[in-house]
Coordinates of C-alpha atoms and ligand atoms in Angstrom, one line a residue:
M1 CA 78.3 119.4 74.5
I2 CA 79.4 117.2 77.4
I3 CA 77.1 116.2 80.3
Y4 CA 78.9 115.2 83.5
K5 CA 77.8 113.2 86.5
N6 CA 76.3 115.6 89.0
S7 CA 79.3 116.2 91.4
L8 CA 80.5 119.8 91.4
K9 CA 83.7 118.9 93.2
S10 CA 86.0 119.5 90.3
F11 CA 84.0 122.6 89.1
N12 CA 84.6 124.8 92.2
T13 CA 88.0 125.7 93.5
F14 CA 86.9 125.3 97.1
G15 CA 86.7 121.6 96.1
L16 CA 83.3 121.3 97.9
D17 CA 81.6 118.0 97.3
V18 CA 78.2 119.4 96.4
T19 CA 76.0 118.3 93.5
A20 CA 73.8 119.8 90.8
L21 CA 70.9 118.4 88.9
K22 CA 73.0 118.4 85.7
I23 CA 76.4 119.8 84.7
I24 CA 76.7 120.6 81.1
K25 CA 79.8 121.9 79.4
I26 CA 79.1 124.1 76.3
T27 CA 81.6 124.9 73.5
N28 CA 79.4 127.0 71.2
I29 CA 76.5 129.3 71.3
N30 CA 74.1 126.9 69.7
E31 CA 74.6 124.5 72.5
L32 CA 73.8 127.3 74.9
Y33 CA 70.6 128.1 73.1
Y34 CA 69.6 124.4 73.1
I35 CA 70.2 124.0 76.9
W36 CA 68.5 127.3 77.6
E37 CA 65.4 126.3 75.7
K38 CA 65.3 122.7 76.9
Y39 CA 65.8 123.4 80.7
C40 CA 66.2 126.9 81.8
Q41 CA 63.1 128.4 80.2
K42 CA 61.0 125.9 82.1
S43 CA 62.0 127.7 85.3
I44 CA 64.6 125.1 86.3
P45 CA 67.3 127.2 88.1
Y46 CA 70.6 127.5 86.3
I47 CA 74.0 129.1 86.8
I48 CA 76.9 129.7 84.4
L49 CA 80.4 128.9 85.6
G50 CA 83.8 129.5 84.2
N51 CA 86.3 127.8 86.5
G52 CA 84.3 128.1 89.7
S53 CA 87.1 130.1 91.4
N54 CA 85.0 132.8 92.9
V55 CA 81.9 130.9 94.1
L56 CA 80.9 129.3 97.4
F57 CA 78.2 126.7 97.0
L58 CA 76.1 126.9 100.2
N59 CA 74.1 123.7 99.5
H60 CA 73.6 121.2 96.8
F61 CA 72.4 123.1 93.7
R62 CA 68.9 122.1 92.5
G63 CA 69.4 123.2 88.9
I64 CA 71.6 123.1 85.8
V65 CA 75.2 124.2 85.9
I66 CA 76.4 125.4 82.5
I67 CA 80.2 125.3 82.2
N68 CA 81.4 127.9 79.7
R69 CA 84.0 126.7 77.3
L70 CA 83.4 129.1 74.4
K71 CA 86.9 129.2 72.9
G72 CA 88.8 131.3 70.4
I73 CA 91.4 134.1 70.4
Y74 CA 91.6 136.4 67.4
I75 CA 94.3 139.0 67.1
N76 CA 94.8 142.0 64.8
E77 CA 97.0 145.0 65.1
T78 CA 97.1 148.7 64.2
Q79 CA 100.2 150.8 64.2
N80 CA 100.1 151.4 67.9
H81 CA 98.0 148.6 69.4
W82 CA 97.3 144.9 69.6
N83 CA 93.5 144.2 69.5
L84 CA 92.4 140.9 70.8
H85 CA 88.9 139.4 70.6
V86 CA 88.7 136.6 73.1
N87 CA 85.8 134.2 73.6
S88 CA 84.7 134.1 77.2
G89 CA 85.5 130.4 78.0
E90 CA 89.2 130.8 77.4
N91 CA 91.4 130.5 80.5
W92 CA 92.7 133.9 81.8
H93 CA 96.2 132.8 82.8
Q94 CA 96.6 130.8 79.6
L95 CA 95.7 134.0 77.7
V96 CA 98.4 136.0 79.7
K97 CA 101.0 133.3 78.8
Y98 CA 99.9 133.2 75.2
T99 CA 100.2 137.0 74.7
I100 CA 103.6 137.1 76.3
K101 CA 104.8 134.2 74.1
K102 CA 103.6 136.2 71.0
G103 CA 105.5 139.3 72.1
I104 CA 102.4 141.1 73.2
F105 CA 103.3 142.6 76.6
G106 CA 101.0 144.3 79.2
L107 CA 99.0 141.6 80.9
E108 CA 101.9 140.1 82.9
N109 CA 100.9 141.7 86.3
L110 CA 97.6 139.7 86.0
A111 CA 99.4 136.4 85.7
L112 CA 98.2 133.3 87.6
I113 CA 94.7 134.6 88.3
P114 CA 92.4 131.6 88.0
G115 CA 89.2 131.7 86.0
C116 CA 87.9 132.4 82.6
V117 CA 88.3 135.5 80.4
G118 CA 84.5 136.2 80.5
S119 CA 84.3 136.1 84.3
A120 CA 87.4 138.4 84.5
S121 CA 85.2 141.2 83.5
I122 CA 82.5 140.6 86.1
Q123 CA 84.6 141.6 89.1
N124 CA 87.2 143.5 87.0
I125 CA 90.0 141.2 88.1
G126 CA 93.0 143.0 89.5
A127 CA 96.4 142.3 91.0
Y128 CA 99.7 144.1 91.5
G129 CA 98.6 147.6 90.5
V130 CA 96.7 146.5 87.3
S131 CA 93.1 145.6 86.6
L132 CA 91.2 144.3 83.6
Q133 CA 89.7 147.7 82.9
N134 CA 93.2 149.0 81.9
F135 CA 92.9 146.8 78.8
C136 CA 89.3 146.0 78.2
K137 CA 87.9 147.7 75.1
Y138 CA 84.5 146.0 75.1
V139 CA 82.4 143.1 76.5
D140 CA 79.9 141.2 74.3
I141 CA 76.9 139.9 76.2
M142 CA 74.0 137.8 75.1
N143 CA 70.5 138.2 76.5
L144 CA 69.3 134.7 77.0
L145 CA 65.7 135.7 76.8
N146 CA 65.8 137.0 73.2
K147 CA 69.3 135.8 72.0
K148 CA 70.3 139.4 71.3
I149 CA 74.0 140.1 71.4
T150 CA 75.1 143.6 72.7
R151 CA 78.6 145.1 72.7
L152 CA 79.3 147.2 75.8
S153 CA 82.2 149.7 75.7
C154 CA 84.6 149.7 78.6
I155 CA 82.9 152.9 80.0
E156 CA 79.5 151.2 79.8
C157 CA 80.8 148.3 81.8
N158 CA 81.2 150.7 84.7
F159 CA 84.3 149.0 86.0
Q160 CA 85.3 149.7 89.6
Y161 CA 87.3 147.9 92.3
R162 CA 86.0 144.3 92.1
N163 CA 82.8 145.5 90.6
S164 CA 81.1 146.2 87.2
I165 CA 77.7 146.4 85.6
F166 CA 77.7 142.6 85.4
K167 CA 77.2 142.4 89.1
N168 CA 74.0 144.4 88.9
F169 CA 72.1 145.6 85.8
Y170 CA 73.4 142.7 83.5
M171 CA 73.4 140.1 86.2
H172 CA 70.4 138.0 85.4
N173 CA 69.7 136.3 82.1
Y174 CA 72.9 137.5 80.4
I175 CA 75.9 135.6 79.5
I176 CA 79.2 137.2 78.7
I177 CA 80.4 135.7 75.4
A178 CA 83.5 137.6 74.5
L179 CA 85.9 140.4 75.5
G180 CA 87.8 142.9 73.4
I181 CA 91.2 143.6 74.8
T182 CA 93.5 146.4 73.6
I183 CA 97.2 146.5 74.4
S184 CA 99.5 149.3 73.5
K185 CA 102.6 148.3 71.5
K186 CA 104.6 150.7 73.7
W187 CA 105.2 148.5 76.7
K188 CA 105.8 150.2 80.1
P189 CA 106.4 148.1 83.2
N190 CA 104.0 148.7 86.0
I191 CA 105.9 148.2 89.2
S192 CA 103.9 150.6 91.3
Y193 CA 102.7 147.9 93.7
K194 CA 104.6 147.6 97.0
D195 CA 105.9 144.1 96.3
L196 CA 107.3 145.2 92.9
N197 CA 108.7 148.7 93.5
H198 CA 112.2 147.4 94.3
L199 CA 112.5 146.2 90.7
N200 CA 114.5 148.3 88.2
L201 CA 112.2 150.2 86.0
Y202 CA 114.8 150.6 83.3
T203 CA 116.0 147.0 83.0
I204 CA 113.1 144.8 84.0
T205 CA 111.5 142.8 81.2
P206 CA 107.8 141.6 80.9
H207 CA 109.0 138.0 81.2
E208 CA 110.7 138.8 84.5
I209 CA 107.7 140.6 85.8
F210 CA 105.5 137.6 84.8
S211 CA 107.8 135.1 86.6
Y212 CA 108.3 137.3 89.6
I213 CA 104.5 137.7 90.0
C214 CA 104.0 133.9 89.6
T215 CA 106.7 133.3 92.3
I216 CA 105.2 135.7 94.9
R217 CA 101.7 134.6 94.3
K218 CA 102.7 131.0 94.8
K219 CA 104.3 132.0 98.2
K220 CA 101.2 133.8 99.5
I221 CA 98.2 132.1 97.8
P222 CA 97.5 128.4 98.2
N223 CA 97.1 126.3 95.0
P224 CA 93.5 125.3 95.0
K225 CA 94.5 121.8 93.9
I226 CA 96.3 121.4 97.2
Y227 CA 94.0 123.5 99.5
G228 CA 90.7 124.4 98.0
N229 CA 90.1 128.2 98.2
A230 CA 88.5 131.0 96.2
G231 CA 91.3 133.6 96.6
S232 CA 90.4 136.6 98.8
F233 CA 87.1 135.8 100.5
F234 CA 86.3 139.5 101.2
K235 CA 87.1 142.7 99.4
N236 CA 89.5 145.2 100.9
P237 CA 87.2 147.8 102.5
L238 CA 87.1 151.4 101.1
V239 CA 86.7 153.9 103.8
S240 CA 86.5 157.7 104.0
N241 CA 89.5 159.9 104.4
K242 CA 88.3 160.9 107.8
L243 CA 88.0 157.3 109.1
G244 CA 91.3 156.3 107.4
I245 CA 93.2 159.1 109.2
Q246 CA 91.4 158.3 112.5
L247 CA 92.4 154.6 112.2
L248 CA 96.0 155.6 111.4
K249 CA 96.3 157.5 114.7
T250 CA 95.5 154.4 116.6
F251 CA 97.2 151.9 114.2
P252 CA 100.1 153.7 112.6
N253 CA 101.3 150.4 111.0
M254 CA 97.9 149.7 109.3
P255 CA 98.6 148.8 105.6
Y256 CA 96.4 150.9 103.1
I257 CA 96.4 152.5 99.7
L258 CA 95.2 156.1 99.5
K259 CA 93.6 157.1 96.1
N260 CA 91.2 160.0 95.4
N261 CA 90.9 160.6 99.1
I262 CA 89.6 157.1 99.7
F263 CA 91.5 154.6 101.9
K264 CA 91.6 151.0 100.8
I265 CA 92.5 149.1 103.9
S266 CA 94.0 145.7 104.0
A267 CA 91.3 143.3 105.1
A268 CA 93.9 140.6 105.8
W269 CA 95.5 143.0 108.4
L270 CA 92.1 143.8 110.0
I271 CA 91.5 140.0 110.3
D272 CA 95.0 139.6 111.9
Q273 CA 94.2 142.3 114.4
C274 CA 91.3 140.0 115.6
N275 CA 93.8 137.2 116.1
L276 CA 92.0 135.0 113.6
K277 CA 95.0 133.7 111.5
R278 CA 94.9 129.9 111.4
Y279 CA 91.4 129.9 112.9
I280 CA 89.8 126.5 112.3
K281 CA 86.2 125.3 112.0
G282 CA 85.6 121.7 110.9
G283 CA 87.7 121.2 107.8
A284 CA 88.1 124.9 107.0
M285 CA 90.8 127.2 108.1
I286 CA 92.1 130.8 107.7
Y287 CA 95.2 130.4 105.7
S288 CA 98.4 130.8 107.7
K289 CA 100.2 132.8 105.0
H290 CA 97.3 135.1 104.1
S291 CA 94.3 135.8 106.4
L292 CA 92.0 136.9 103.7
I293 CA 91.9 133.4 102.3
I294 CA 89.8 130.7 103.8
I295 CA 91.0 127.2 102.8
N296 CA 89.4 123.8 102.6
K297 CA 92.1 122.1 104.7
C298 CA 90.5 118.7 105.0
K299 CA 87.1 117.7 103.6
A300 CA 85.5 121.0 104.7
K301 CA 81.8 121.5 104.3
S302 CA 80.2 124.7 103.0
K303 CA 78.9 125.4 106.5
D304 CA 82.5 125.3 107.9
I305 CA 83.7 127.9 105.4
L306 CA 80.6 130.0 105.9
Y307 CA 81.0 129.8 109.7
I308 CA 84.6 131.2 109.4
A309 CA 83.4 134.0 107.0
I310 CA 80.7 135.1 109.4
K311 CA 83.2 135.0 112.3
I312 CA 85.5 137.3 110.4
Y313 CA 82.7 139.6 109.4
N314 CA 81.5 139.9 113.0
C315 CA 85.0 140.2 114.6
V316 CA 86.3 142.8 112.2
G317 CA 83.0 144.7 112.3
N318 CA 82.7 144.8 116.1
K319 CA 86.4 145.8 116.5
F320 CA 86.7 148.4 113.8
G321 CA 83.2 149.3 112.8
I322 CA 84.1 148.2 109.3
W323 CA 81.7 145.6 107.8
L324 CA 83.5 143.6 105.1
E325 CA 81.8 142.8 101.9
P326 CA 82.4 139.3 100.4
E327 CA 84.1 139.1 97.1
V328 CA 83.2 135.4 96.7
R329 CA 79.7 134.8 95.1
L330 CA 77.4 132.8 97.3
I331 CA 75.3 130.1 95.5
G332 CA 72.3 128.7 97.3
S333 CA 70.3 125.6 96.2
L334 CA 68.2 127.7 93.8
G335 CA 70.7 130.3 92.7
E336 CA 72.8 133.2 93.9
V337 CA 72.1 134.5 97.4
H338 CA 72.6 138.1 98.3
P339 CA 75.3 138.5 100.9
S340 CA 73.0 140.7 103.0
S341 CA 70.9 137.7 103.8
I342 CA 73.9 136.0 105.5
F343 CA 76.2 138.9 106.6
F344 CA 74.3 141.5 108.5
H345 CA 74.7 143.5 111.7
N346 CA 72.6 145.6 113.9
H347 CA 73.7 149.3 113.6
Ligands
FAD401 P1 83.3 131.5 88.4 O1 83.7 131.4 89.8 O2 83.0 130.3 87.6 O3 82.0 132.5 88.3 C1 82.0 133.7 89.1 C2 80.7 134.4 88.9 O4 80.5 134.8 87.6 C3 79.5 133.5 89.2 O5 78.4 134.2 89.7 C4 79.1 133.0 87.8 O6 77.7 132.7 87.7 C5 79.4 134.2 86.9 N1 79.8 133.9 85.5 C6 80.8 133.1 85.2 N2 81.0 133.1 83.8 C7 80.0 133.9 83.3 C8 79.6 134.3 82.0 N3 80.3 133.9 80.9 N4 78.5 135.1 81.9 C9 77.8 135.5 82.9 N5 78.2 135.2 84.2 C10 79.2 134.4 84.4 N6 90.6 137.7 91.6 C11 91.2 138.8 91.4 O7 90.6 139.8 90.9 N7 92.6 139.0 91.6 C12 93.3 138.0 92.1 O8 94.5 138.2 92.3 C13 92.7 136.7 92.3 N8 93.4 135.7 92.8 C14 92.8 134.5 93.0 C15 93.6 133.4 93.4 C16 93.0 132.2 93.7 C17 93.8 131.0 94.1 C18 91.6 132.0 93.4 C19 91.0 130.6 93.6 C20 90.8 133.0 93.0 C21 91.4 134.3 92.8 N9 90.7 135.4 92.3 C22 91.3 136.6 92.1 C23 89.2 135.3 92.1 C24 88.9 134.6 90.7 O9 90.0 134.2 90.1 C25 88.2 135.6 89.8 O10 87.1 136.2 90.3 C26 87.9 135.0 88.4 O11 87.6 136.0 87.5 C27 86.7 134.0 88.5 O12 86.6 133.4 87.3 P2 85.8 132.0 87.1 O13 85.8 131.7 85.7 O14 86.4 131.0 88.0 O15 84.4 132.5 87.7
EPU402 N1 98.6 141.4 105.1 C1 98.4 141.1 106.5 N2 98.1 139.8 106.8 C2 98.1 138.8 105.9 C3 98.4 139.1 104.5 C4 98.6 140.4 104.2 O1 98.4 141.9 107.3 O2 97.9 137.6 106.3 C5 98.9 142.8 104.8 C6 100.4 143.0 104.4 O3 100.7 144.2 105.0 C7 100.4 143.2 102.9 C8 99.0 143.8 102.7 O4 98.1 143.1 103.6 O5 101.3 144.1 102.5 C9 98.4 143.5 101.3 O6 98.5 142.1 101.0 P1 98.6 141.5 99.5 O7 99.7 142.2 98.8 O8 98.6 140.0 99.6 O9 97.2 142.0 98.9 P2 95.7 142.0 99.4 O10 95.3 143.4 99.5 O11 95.6 141.1 100.6 C10 94.8 142.0 97.0 C11 93.8 141.3 96.2 C12 94.3 140.0 95.7 C13 95.5 140.3 94.8 C14 96.5 141.1 95.6 C15 97.7 141.5 94.8 C16 91.6 141.9 97.1 C17 90.4 141.6 97.9 N3 92.6 141.0 97.0 O12 95.1 141.2 98.2 O13 93.3 139.4 94.9 O14 96.1 139.2 94.2 O15 96.0 142.2 96.2 O16 97.4 142.6 94.1 O17 91.7 143.0 96.6 C18 91.4 138.0 95.0 O18 90.7 139.0 94.7 O19 90.9 136.9 95.1 C19 92.8 138.2 95.2 C20 93.6 137.2 95.6

C-alpha cells in the first residue's frame, strides 16, 4: 500500500491540480479491507479510481481516493475460446497489447483506450464498432459493507451504450475486482466502422488493425500527457427514428448511425453546428480536431472546463432540442455529483 501526497494532478487525465485528504494505492484486497475499515466506515467520503480518465473533479476532494492496482492476468483455453480472468487494476491498453502479442486476437479495435480493466465495464467502453460487452463473460464485484464477492454474468451487467448496472444499482459501496473475458479462437476482423471500411476484409491482420486504430486515434484525440482531457465529454445522443428523419431533412449531411430504429447522432457535429470548435474559457478549450473533447490547454481550472461543458449543453439544446448527457463522471468535494444538478434546462 502506498500513500501519496495529496495532489491529484497525476491521478486525473484532465491534469487538474486538485487535492484529496489522502490518496492510497492498493495492490491487494486485504489493503482495500484495511482502508475501508480504517477510514471509509467512519463516514469519511471515498472514491475509487483506476486511471482517472473519465472523471472531472469539480473541487478539492474532502475524502480518501483509493487508486486500484489489483493486478493479475490468468488465461486458459478451450477448443474454441480463450478465457481470461483479469484483475480490475490492470491497464486496458496494456491488456490489448498483451493479448495480441500472445496470438489472442479480437480486442484490437479497443486499442489505446485509457483506463483500467475494471472501469472498462462501468461504461462498457467502446470504439470502432466494438464494445466491451462483445467479450465480457462476467464481472466480479465486492460489496464493501460485508466483503461479499458476487459474480455477475454479462447479461446481468445490463451493458448498453456507455452504460451498465455499475452506473446505477451497483454504484455505491461496490468495487469491481475482476473481469472475465472470452475471445473466440476464430478471429474475424471488425471493419464495420466508417473509418475502417476501406480496409480489405480478406487480407487485413489483427496487428494491422491495432496499428491503424492507434494511428487514427492519435490524429483525432489529444494525448492527455500533452493536453489534459477525458476523451468525449458527452455521449452521442440517441434519438427517435421520427426526430432523426426530421433532422436529416434540414441537415442532410448530419453524421449518424441508425440501429434498431434509433439514431445515434454525432455530438461533435452538433457542437460544430453551434460554431463552438476552439471555444476558449480560461485555460480550457474545445479541441480543434474533435469538438467532443474539452482540453486543459494551459493550467485550466475545473470551473473553466465546466463552463465550456455547460455552454455546449445549452447551445446544442437550444438549437436542436437535444440535451446532451455527460459521459465524464463529475466528482464534487464529498463524492460524485449527479449531472442533473449541473446540466438542466427549462422544458
Ligand atoms: P476512472 O476515471 O478512474 O473512473 C471512472 C469511474 O469509475 C469513477 O466514477 C470511479 O469512481 C469508478 N471506478 C473506477 N474503478 C472502479 C472500480 N474498480 N470499482 C468501482 N468503481 C470504479 N472511453 C470509451 O469508451 N471509448 C473511447 O474510445 C475512449 N477514449 C478515450 C480517450 C482518452 C484520451 C481519454 C482520456 C478517455 C477515453 N475514454 C474512452 C474514456 C475512459 O478511457 C474510459 O471511461 C475508461 O474506462 C475509464 O477508466 P479509468 O480507470 O480511468 O476510470
Ligand atoms: N465529427 C464532427 N466534428 C468533429 C469530430 C467529428 O463533426 O470535431 C463528426 C465526423 O463526421 C465523424 C463523426 O463525427 O465522422 C464521428 O466522429 P468519431 O469517429 O471521432 O467518433 P465520435 O462519435 O465522435 C465515438 C466515441 C469515442 C470513440 C469513437 C470511435 C462517444 C461519446 N465517443 O466518438 O469514444 O473513440 O467513437 O469509435 O461515443 C470516449 O468515449 O471518450 C471516446 C473517445
